[in-house]
PDB file of C-alpha atoms in Angstrom:
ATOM      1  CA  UNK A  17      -0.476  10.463  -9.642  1.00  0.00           C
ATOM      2  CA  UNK A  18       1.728   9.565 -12.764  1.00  0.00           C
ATOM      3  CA  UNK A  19       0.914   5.916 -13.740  1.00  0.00           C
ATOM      4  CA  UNK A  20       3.587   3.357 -13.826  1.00  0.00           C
ATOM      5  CA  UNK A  21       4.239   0.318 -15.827  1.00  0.00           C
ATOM      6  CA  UNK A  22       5.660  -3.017 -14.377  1.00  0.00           C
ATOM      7  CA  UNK A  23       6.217  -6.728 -15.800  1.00  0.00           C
ATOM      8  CA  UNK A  24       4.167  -9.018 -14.059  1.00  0.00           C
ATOM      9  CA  UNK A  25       6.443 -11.243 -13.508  1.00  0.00           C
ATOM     10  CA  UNK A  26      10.438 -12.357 -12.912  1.00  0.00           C
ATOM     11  CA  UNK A  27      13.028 -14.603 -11.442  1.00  0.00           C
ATOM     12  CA  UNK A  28      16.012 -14.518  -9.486  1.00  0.00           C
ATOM     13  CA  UNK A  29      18.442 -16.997  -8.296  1.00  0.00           C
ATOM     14  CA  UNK A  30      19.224 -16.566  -4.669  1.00  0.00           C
ATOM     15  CA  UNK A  31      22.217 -14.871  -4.257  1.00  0.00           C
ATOM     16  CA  UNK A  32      22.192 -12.757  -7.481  1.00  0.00           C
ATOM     17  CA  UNK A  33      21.000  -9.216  -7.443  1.00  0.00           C
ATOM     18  CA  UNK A  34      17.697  -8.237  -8.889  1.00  0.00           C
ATOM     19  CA  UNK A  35      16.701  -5.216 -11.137  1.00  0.00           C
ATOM     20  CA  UNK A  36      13.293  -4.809 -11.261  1.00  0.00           C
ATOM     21  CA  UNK A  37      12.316  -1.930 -13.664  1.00  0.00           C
ATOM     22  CA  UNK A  38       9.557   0.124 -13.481  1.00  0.00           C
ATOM     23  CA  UNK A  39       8.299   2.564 -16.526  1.00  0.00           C
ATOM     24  CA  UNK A  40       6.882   6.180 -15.245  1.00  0.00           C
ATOM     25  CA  UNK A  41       7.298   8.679 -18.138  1.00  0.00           C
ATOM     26  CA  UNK A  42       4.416  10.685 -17.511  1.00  0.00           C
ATOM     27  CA  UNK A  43       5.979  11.631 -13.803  1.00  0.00           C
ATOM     28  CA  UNK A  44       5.609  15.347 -12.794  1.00  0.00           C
ATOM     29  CA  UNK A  45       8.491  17.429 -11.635  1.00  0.00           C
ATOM     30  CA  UNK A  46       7.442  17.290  -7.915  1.00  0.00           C
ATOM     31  CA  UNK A  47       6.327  13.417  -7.982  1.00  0.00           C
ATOM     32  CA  UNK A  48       9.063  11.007  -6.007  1.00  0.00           C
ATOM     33  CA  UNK A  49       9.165   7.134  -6.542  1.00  0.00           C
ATOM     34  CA  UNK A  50       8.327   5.223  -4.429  1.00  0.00           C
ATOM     35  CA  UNK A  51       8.980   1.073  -3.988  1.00  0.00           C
ATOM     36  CA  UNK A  52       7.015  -1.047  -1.192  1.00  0.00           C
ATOM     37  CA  UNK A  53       7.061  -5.110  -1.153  1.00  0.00           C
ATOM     38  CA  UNK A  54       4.529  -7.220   0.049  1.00  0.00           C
ATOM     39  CA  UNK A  55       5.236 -10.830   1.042  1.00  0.00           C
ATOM     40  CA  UNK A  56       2.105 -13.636   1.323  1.00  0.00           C
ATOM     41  CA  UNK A  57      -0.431 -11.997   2.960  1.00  0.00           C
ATOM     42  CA  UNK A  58       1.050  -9.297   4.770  1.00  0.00           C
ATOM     43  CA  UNK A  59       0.459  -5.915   4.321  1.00  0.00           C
ATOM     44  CA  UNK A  60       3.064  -4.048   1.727  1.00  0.00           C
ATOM     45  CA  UNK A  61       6.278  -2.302   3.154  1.00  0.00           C
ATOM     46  CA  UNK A  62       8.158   0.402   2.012  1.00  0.00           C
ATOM     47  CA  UNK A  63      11.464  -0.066   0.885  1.00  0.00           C
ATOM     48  CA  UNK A  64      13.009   2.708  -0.795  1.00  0.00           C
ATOM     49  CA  UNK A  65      11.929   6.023  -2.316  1.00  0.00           C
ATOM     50  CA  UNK A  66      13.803   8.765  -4.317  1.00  0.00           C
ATOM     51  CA  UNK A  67      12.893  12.180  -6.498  1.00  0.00           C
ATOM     52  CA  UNK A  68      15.982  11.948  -8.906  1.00  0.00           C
ATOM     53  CA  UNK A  69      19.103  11.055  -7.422  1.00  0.00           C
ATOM     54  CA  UNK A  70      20.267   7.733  -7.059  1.00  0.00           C
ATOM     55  CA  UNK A  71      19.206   6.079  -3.457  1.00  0.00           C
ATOM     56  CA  UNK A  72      20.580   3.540  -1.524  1.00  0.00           C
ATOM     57  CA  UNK A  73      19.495   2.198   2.226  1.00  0.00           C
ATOM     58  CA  UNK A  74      19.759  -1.442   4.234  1.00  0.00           C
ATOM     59  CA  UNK A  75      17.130  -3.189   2.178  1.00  0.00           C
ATOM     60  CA  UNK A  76      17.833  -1.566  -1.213  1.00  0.00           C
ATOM     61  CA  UNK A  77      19.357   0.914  -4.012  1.00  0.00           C
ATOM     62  CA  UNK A  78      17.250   2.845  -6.311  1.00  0.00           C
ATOM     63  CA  UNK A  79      18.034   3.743  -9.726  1.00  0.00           C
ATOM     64  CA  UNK A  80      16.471   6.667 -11.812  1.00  0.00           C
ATOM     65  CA  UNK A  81      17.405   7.774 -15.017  1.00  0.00           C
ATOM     66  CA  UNK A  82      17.942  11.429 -15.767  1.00  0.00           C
ATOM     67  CA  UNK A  83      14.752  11.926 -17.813  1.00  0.00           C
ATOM     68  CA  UNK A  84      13.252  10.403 -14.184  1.00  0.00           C
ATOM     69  CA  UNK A  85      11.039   8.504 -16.935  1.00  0.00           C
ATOM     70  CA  UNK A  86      11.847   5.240 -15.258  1.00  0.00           C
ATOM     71  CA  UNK A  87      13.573   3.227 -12.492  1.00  0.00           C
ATOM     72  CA  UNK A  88      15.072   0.473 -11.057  1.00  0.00           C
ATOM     73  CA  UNK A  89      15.008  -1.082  -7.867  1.00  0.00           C
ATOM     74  CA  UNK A  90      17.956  -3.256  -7.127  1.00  0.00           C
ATOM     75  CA  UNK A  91      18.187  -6.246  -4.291  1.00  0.00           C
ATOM     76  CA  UNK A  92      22.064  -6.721  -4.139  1.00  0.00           C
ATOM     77  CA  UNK A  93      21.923 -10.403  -3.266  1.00  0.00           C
ATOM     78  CA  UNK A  94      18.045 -11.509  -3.282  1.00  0.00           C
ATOM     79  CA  UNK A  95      17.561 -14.875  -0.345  1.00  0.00           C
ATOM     80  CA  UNK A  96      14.119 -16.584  -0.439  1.00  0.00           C
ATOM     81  CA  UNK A  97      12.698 -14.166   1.932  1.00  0.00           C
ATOM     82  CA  UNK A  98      12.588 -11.573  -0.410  1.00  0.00           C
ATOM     83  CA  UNK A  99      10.202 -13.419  -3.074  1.00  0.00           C
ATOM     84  CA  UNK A 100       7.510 -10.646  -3.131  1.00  0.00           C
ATOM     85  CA  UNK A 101       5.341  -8.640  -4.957  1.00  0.00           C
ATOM     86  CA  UNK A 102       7.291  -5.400  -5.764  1.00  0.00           C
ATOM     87  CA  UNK A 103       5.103  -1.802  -6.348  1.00  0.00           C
ATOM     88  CA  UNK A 104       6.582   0.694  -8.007  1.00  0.00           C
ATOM     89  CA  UNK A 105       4.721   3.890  -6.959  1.00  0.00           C
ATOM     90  CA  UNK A 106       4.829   7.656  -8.453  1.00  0.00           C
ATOM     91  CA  UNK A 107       2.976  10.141  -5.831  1.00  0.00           C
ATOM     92  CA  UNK A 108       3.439  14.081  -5.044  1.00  0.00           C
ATOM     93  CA  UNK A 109       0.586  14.831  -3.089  1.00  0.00           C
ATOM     94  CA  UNK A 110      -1.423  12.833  -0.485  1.00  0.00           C
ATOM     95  CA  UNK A 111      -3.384  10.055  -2.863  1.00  0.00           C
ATOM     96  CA  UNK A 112      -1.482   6.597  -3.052  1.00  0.00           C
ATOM     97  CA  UNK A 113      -2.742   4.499  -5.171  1.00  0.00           C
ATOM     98  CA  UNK A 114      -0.775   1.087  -5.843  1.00  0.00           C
ATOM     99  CA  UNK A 115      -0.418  -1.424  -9.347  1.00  0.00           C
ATOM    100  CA  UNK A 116      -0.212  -4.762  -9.841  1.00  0.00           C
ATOM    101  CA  UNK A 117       3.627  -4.617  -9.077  1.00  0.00           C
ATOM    102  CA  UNK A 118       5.659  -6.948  -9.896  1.00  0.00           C
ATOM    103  CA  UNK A 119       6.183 -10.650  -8.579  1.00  0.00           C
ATOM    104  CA  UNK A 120       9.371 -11.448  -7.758  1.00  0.00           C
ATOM    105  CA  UNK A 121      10.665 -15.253  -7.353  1.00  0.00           C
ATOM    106  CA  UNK A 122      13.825 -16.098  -5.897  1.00  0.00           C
ATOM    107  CA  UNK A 123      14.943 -19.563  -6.920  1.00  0.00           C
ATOM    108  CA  UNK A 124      17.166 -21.496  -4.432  1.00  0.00           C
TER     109      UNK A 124
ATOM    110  CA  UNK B  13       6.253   1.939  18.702  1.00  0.00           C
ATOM    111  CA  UNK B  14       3.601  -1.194  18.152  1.00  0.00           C
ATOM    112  CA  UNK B  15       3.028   0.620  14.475  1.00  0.00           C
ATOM    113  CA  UNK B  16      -0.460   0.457  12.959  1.00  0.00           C
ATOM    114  CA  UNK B  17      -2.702  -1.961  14.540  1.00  0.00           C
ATOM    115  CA  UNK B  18      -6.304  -3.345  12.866  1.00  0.00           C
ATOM    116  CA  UNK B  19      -8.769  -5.168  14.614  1.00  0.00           C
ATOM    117  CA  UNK B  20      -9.712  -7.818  14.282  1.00  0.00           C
ATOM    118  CA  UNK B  21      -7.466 -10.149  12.338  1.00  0.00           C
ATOM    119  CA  UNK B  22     -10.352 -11.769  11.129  1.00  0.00           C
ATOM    120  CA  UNK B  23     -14.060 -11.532  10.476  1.00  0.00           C
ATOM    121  CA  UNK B  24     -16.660 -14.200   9.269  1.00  0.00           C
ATOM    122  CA  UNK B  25     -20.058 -12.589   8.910  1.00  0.00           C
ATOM    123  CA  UNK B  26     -23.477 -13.531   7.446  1.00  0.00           C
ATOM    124  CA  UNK B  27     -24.901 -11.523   4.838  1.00  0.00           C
ATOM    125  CA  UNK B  28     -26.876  -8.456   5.570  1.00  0.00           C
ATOM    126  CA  UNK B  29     -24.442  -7.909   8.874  1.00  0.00           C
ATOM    127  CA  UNK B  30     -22.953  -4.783   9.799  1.00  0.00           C
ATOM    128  CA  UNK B  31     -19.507  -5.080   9.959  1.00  0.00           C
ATOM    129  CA  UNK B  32     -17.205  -2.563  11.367  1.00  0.00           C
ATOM    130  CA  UNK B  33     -13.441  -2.242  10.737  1.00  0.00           C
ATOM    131  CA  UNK B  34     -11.188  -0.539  13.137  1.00  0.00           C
ATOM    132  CA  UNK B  35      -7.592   1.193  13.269  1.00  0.00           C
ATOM    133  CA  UNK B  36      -5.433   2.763  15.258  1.00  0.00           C
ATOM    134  CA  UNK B  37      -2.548   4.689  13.335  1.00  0.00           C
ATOM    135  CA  UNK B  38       1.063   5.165  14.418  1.00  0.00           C
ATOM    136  CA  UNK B  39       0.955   8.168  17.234  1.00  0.00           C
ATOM    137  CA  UNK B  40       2.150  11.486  15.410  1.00  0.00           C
ATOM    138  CA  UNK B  41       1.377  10.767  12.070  1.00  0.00           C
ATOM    139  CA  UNK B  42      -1.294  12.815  10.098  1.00  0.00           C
ATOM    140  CA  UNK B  43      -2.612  10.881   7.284  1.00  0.00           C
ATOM    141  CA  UNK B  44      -4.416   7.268   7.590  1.00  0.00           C
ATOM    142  CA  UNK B  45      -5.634   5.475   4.711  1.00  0.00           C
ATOM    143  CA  UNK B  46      -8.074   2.503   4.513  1.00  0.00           C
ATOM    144  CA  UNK B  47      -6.777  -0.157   1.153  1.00  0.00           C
ATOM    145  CA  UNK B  48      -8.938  -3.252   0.340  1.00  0.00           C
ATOM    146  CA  UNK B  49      -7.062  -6.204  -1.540  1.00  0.00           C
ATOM    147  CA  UNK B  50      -8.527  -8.871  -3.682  1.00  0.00           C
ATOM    148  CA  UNK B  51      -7.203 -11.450  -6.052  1.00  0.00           C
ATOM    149  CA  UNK B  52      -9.294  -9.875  -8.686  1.00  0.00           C
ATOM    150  CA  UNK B  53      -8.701  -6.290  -8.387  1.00  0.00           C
ATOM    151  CA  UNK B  54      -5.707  -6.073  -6.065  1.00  0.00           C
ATOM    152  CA  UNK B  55      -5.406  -3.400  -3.809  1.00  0.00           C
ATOM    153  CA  UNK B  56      -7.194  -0.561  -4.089  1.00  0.00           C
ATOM    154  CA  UNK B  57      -7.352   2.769  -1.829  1.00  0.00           C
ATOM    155  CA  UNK B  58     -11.117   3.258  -0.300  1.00  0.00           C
ATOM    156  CA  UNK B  59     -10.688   6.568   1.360  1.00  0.00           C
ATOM    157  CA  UNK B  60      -7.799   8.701   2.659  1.00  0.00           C
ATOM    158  CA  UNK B  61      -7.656  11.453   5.876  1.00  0.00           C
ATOM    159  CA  UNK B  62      -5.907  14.326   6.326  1.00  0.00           C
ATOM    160  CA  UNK B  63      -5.787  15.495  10.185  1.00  0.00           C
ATOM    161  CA  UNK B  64      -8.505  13.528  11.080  1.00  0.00           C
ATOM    162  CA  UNK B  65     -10.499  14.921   7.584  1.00  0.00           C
ATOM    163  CA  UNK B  66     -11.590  12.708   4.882  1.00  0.00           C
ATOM    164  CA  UNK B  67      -9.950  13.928   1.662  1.00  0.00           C
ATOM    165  CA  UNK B  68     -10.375  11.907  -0.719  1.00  0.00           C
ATOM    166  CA  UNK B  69     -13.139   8.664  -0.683  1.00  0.00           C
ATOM    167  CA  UNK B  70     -14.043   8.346  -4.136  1.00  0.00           C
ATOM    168  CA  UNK B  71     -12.498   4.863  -3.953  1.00  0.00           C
ATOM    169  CA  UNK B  72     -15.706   3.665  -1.793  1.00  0.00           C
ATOM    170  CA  UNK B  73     -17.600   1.528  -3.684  1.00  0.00           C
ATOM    171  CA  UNK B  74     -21.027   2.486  -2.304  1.00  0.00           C
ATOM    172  CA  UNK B  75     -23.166   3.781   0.037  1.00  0.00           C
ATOM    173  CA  UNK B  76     -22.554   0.264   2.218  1.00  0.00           C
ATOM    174  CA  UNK B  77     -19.069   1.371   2.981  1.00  0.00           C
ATOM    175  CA  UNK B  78     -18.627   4.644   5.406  1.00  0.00           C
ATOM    176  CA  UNK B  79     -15.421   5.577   7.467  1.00  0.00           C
ATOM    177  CA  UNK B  80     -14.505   8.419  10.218  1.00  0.00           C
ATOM    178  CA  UNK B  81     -11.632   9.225  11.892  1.00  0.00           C
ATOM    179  CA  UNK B  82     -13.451  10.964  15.372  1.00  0.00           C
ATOM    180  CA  UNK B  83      -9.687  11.412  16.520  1.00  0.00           C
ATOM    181  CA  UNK B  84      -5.811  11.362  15.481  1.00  0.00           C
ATOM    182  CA  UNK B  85      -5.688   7.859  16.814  1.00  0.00           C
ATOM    183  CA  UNK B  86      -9.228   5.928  15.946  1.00  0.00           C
ATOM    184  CA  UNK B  87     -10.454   5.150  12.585  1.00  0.00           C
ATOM    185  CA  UNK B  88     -13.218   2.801  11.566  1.00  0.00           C
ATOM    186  CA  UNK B  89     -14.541   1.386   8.195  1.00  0.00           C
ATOM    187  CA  UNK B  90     -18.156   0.245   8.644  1.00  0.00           C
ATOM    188  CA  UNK B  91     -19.887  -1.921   5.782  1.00  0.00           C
ATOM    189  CA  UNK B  92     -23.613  -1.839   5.996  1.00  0.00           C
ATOM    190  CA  UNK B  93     -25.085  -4.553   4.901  1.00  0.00           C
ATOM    191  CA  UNK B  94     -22.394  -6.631   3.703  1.00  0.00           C
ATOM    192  CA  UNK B  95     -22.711  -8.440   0.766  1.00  0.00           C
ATOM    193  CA  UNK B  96     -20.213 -11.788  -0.164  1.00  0.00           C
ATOM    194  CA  UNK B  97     -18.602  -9.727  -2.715  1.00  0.00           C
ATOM    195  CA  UNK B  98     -17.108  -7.667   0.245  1.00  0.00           C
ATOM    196  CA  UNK B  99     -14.815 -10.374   1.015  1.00  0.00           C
ATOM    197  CA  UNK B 100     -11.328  -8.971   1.086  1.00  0.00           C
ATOM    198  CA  UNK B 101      -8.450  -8.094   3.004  1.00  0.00           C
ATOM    199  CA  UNK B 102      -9.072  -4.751   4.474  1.00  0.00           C
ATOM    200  CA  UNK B 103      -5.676  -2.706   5.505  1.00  0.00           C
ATOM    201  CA  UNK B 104      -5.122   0.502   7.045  1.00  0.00           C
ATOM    202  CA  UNK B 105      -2.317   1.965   6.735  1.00  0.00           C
ATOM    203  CA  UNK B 106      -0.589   5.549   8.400  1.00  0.00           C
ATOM    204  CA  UNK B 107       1.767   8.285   7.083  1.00  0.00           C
ATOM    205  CA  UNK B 108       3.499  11.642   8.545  1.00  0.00           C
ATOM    206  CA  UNK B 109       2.425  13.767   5.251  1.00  0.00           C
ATOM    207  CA  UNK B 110       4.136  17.064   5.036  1.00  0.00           C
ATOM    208  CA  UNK B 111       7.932  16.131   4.993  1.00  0.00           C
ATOM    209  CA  UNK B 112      10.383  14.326   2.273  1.00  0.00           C
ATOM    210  CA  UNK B 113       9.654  10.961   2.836  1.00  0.00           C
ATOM    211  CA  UNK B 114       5.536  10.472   3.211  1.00  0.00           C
ATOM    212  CA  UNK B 115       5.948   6.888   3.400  1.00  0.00           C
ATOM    213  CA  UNK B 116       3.234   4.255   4.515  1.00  0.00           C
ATOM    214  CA  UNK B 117       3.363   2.047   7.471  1.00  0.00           C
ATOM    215  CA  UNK B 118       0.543  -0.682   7.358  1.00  0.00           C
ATOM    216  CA  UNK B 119      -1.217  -2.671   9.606  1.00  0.00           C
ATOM    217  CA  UNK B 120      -1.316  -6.778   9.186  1.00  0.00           C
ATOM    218  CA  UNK B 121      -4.732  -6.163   7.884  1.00  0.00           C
ATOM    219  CA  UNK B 122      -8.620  -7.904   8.704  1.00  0.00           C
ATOM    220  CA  UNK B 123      -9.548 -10.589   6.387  1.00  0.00           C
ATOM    221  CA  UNK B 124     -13.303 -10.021   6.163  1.00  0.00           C
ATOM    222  CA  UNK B 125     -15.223 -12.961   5.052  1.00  0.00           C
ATOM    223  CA  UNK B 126     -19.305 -12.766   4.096  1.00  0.00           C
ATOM    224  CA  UNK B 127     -21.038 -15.857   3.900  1.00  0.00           C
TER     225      UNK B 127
END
């Protein structure tokens, strides 16, 4: 699986959308994105996943550039509940393996 | 659908215990995956199935650690001995693998804890 690159770390005022990027340049034609969430102790959820158009569900949109060489996830108006560490995840085939992802704090 | 369910929630063992891990996947799917999460290392994938055949289990730290999947719905992780430095949150998590959207549903997980 193509490796991905995250910041450790970001903020968001409740309310406000949140873009969190995610760097995958070394993705392979037949790889999709994938974005889970994991909150406390739970185990992580999926969210949203997409191959190269742009996606958009309940929870979520997802935005990949044309080169597919990285991607946004985008929480339209974050609330408290959705402080959580975000994994941005390339996979093709069966193997998924998961970063250190990204931990997202929503500030009241 | 009651999704992926692990048993039990938690474990507190003694070193040198067997301990054995157990999950039942989400009915119809064809993949199941055993993850193990620590502060240190985060989560990491142990072993993978495919139809009830390992694939993939080069994440297993050692010999301790062995899983099987006798059936579609029944997989355990077994740790023999267990050391401390087996303390973790063990999840399992399931998957229909095959189609356009492979994603994982996982269980609430077994915090395993080795005194």
């Amino acid at each position: 699986d193509a490796k991905t690159t995250q910041p450790t770390s970001m903020d968001c005022a409740e309310g406000r959308a949140a873009n969190l990027p995610c760097n995958h340049s070394t993705i392979s034609g037949n790889e999709y994105v994938y974005w889970y969430r994991q909150i406390h102790s739970q185990g992580p959820q999926y969210i949203i996943h997409g191959l190269k158009n742009n996606e958009t569900n309940e929870m979520a949109s997802l935005i990949i550039t044309e080169d597919r060489k990285s991607s946004t996830l985008i929480l339209p108006h974050a609330t408290l509940r959705d402080t959580a560490v975000y994994y941005c995840i390339v996979t093709g085939y069966q193997k998924v393996t998961f970063g250190t992802g990204t931990k997202l704090q929503v500030i009241p | 659908d009651a999704g992926v369910i692990q048993s039990p929630r938690h474990e507190v063992t003694e070193m040198g215990q067997e301990v054995t891990l157990r999950c039942k996947p989400i009915s119809g799917h064809n993949s199941l995956f055993w993850y193990r999460q620590t502060m240190m290392r985060g989560l990491e994938l142990l072993i993978y199935f495919n139809n009830n055949v390992p694939i993939d289990d080069s994440g297993m730290p050692e010999d301790r650690f062995s899983a099987k999947m006798p059936n579609a719905s029944f997989s355990t992780l077994k740790i023999q001995p267990s050391e401390p430095r087996d303390s973790a949150v063990y999840f399992c998590a399931s998957s229909f693998m095959g189609g356009t959207n492979e994603k994982l549903f996982f269980g609430s997980g077994t915090q395993l804890s080795v005194l």
